[in-house]
XYZ file of C-alpha atoms in Angstrom:
112
model
C 79.710 53.910 52.690
C 77.257 56.347 51.334
C 79.411 59.321 51.703
C 82.523 57.906 50.527
C 84.151 58.997 47.501
C 85.942 57.025 44.995
C 89.436 57.729 44.758
C 91.063 54.874 43.012
C 89.994 52.025 41.131
C 91.537 49.137 39.611
C 89.583 49.555 36.378
C 90.132 53.024 35.473
C 93.109 54.181 38.260
C 93.524 57.631 39.923
C 89.870 59.023 39.581
C 91.515 62.392 41.504
C 92.922 63.597 38.445
C 89.348 63.369 36.803
C 88.098 66.182 39.757
C 88.164 69.654 39.220
C 90.960 71.586 41.257
C 89.538 74.286 43.626
C 90.887 78.015 42.642
C 93.425 79.142 45.009
C 93.742 82.591 43.544
C 89.812 83.381 44.403
C 90.838 82.780 48.224
C 93.734 84.365 48.603
C 92.210 87.508 46.417
C 91.350 89.341 49.508
C 88.270 91.161 50.572
C 86.459 92.830 47.872
C 87.645 96.883 48.479
C 85.570 99.529 47.570
C 87.250 102.146 45.156
C 87.889 105.306 47.121
C 91.437 106.415 46.891
C 92.244 104.544 50.235
C 95.386 102.704 50.037
C 94.658 99.734 52.821
C 97.590 97.688 54.614
C 96.894 94.139 55.897
C 98.538 91.729 57.679
C 97.778 88.432 56.853
C 98.908 84.337 57.608
C 96.165 82.522 56.204
C 97.741 80.499 53.466
C 100.907 80.893 53.533
C 102.038 78.131 56.693
C 101.834 80.256 59.499
C 104.173 83.113 58.078
C 103.128 87.174 58.486
C 103.102 88.899 55.793
C 102.165 92.476 55.294
C 99.726 93.068 52.465
C 98.811 96.267 50.870
C 96.173 96.760 48.821
C 94.646 99.791 46.978
C 97.297 100.998 45.231
C 97.217 102.300 41.354
C 98.401 99.146 39.474
C 101.246 101.191 37.248
C 102.815 102.099 40.566
C 102.674 98.873 42.376
C 105.935 97.473 41.124
C 107.752 100.861 42.421
C 106.228 101.078 45.487
C 106.778 97.620 46.430
C 110.279 97.825 45.596
C 110.953 100.743 47.789
C 109.331 99.358 50.960
C 111.203 96.023 50.244
C 114.004 97.969 50.204
C 112.619 100.044 53.296
C 112.226 97.283 55.998
C 114.616 95.553 55.157
C 112.812 92.125 54.141
C 111.650 90.054 51.253
C 108.594 90.816 48.949
C 106.388 90.612 45.713
C 104.281 92.315 43.614
C 101.319 90.424 42.343
C 98.322 91.889 40.437
C 98.841 95.090 41.684
C 98.633 93.783 45.839
C 102.531 94.462 47.405
C 103.568 91.633 50.080
C 106.118 92.486 52.140
C 107.644 89.483 54.791
C 107.073 89.823 57.983
C 104.842 92.619 60.048
C 105.953 95.713 59.272
C 102.450 97.748 58.994
C 103.600 100.785 61.148
C 106.715 100.991 58.916
C 105.086 101.007 55.482
C 101.743 102.963 56.479
C 104.558 105.631 57.682
C 106.474 105.455 54.311
C 102.961 105.443 52.518
C 101.375 108.550 53.900
C 104.852 110.739 53.124
C 104.800 109.814 49.526
C 101.353 111.152 49.515
C 98.983 108.621 50.047
C 95.911 108.332 52.064
C 96.303 105.044 54.298
C 94.375 102.577 56.510
C 95.625 100.139 58.716
C 93.125 97.004 58.080
C 92.363 93.585 58.995
C 94.311 91.728 62.425
């Protein structure tokens, strides 16, 4: 049993609490993007229970909340704005890209 790790001990109780927690936010932060002024629209489903989400990265942080509200209304779907990243529930890449281009952003479709 050299490869086993101690999970519970009758002396100390639950040992899992002592182990450091992994950072989920670091894994979900997405790919590193160049700062070239291009808004990238991704389709992701990893870490979301198999649900597909349209993710918009590269927006100016000050405009992200307003853009998220507009895109949710335009797509007729829910979503959120987290740390300058807009998430729209469902696969709406084409709608989102067309809407952002109409608003004057340079847009690229990226990822799956």
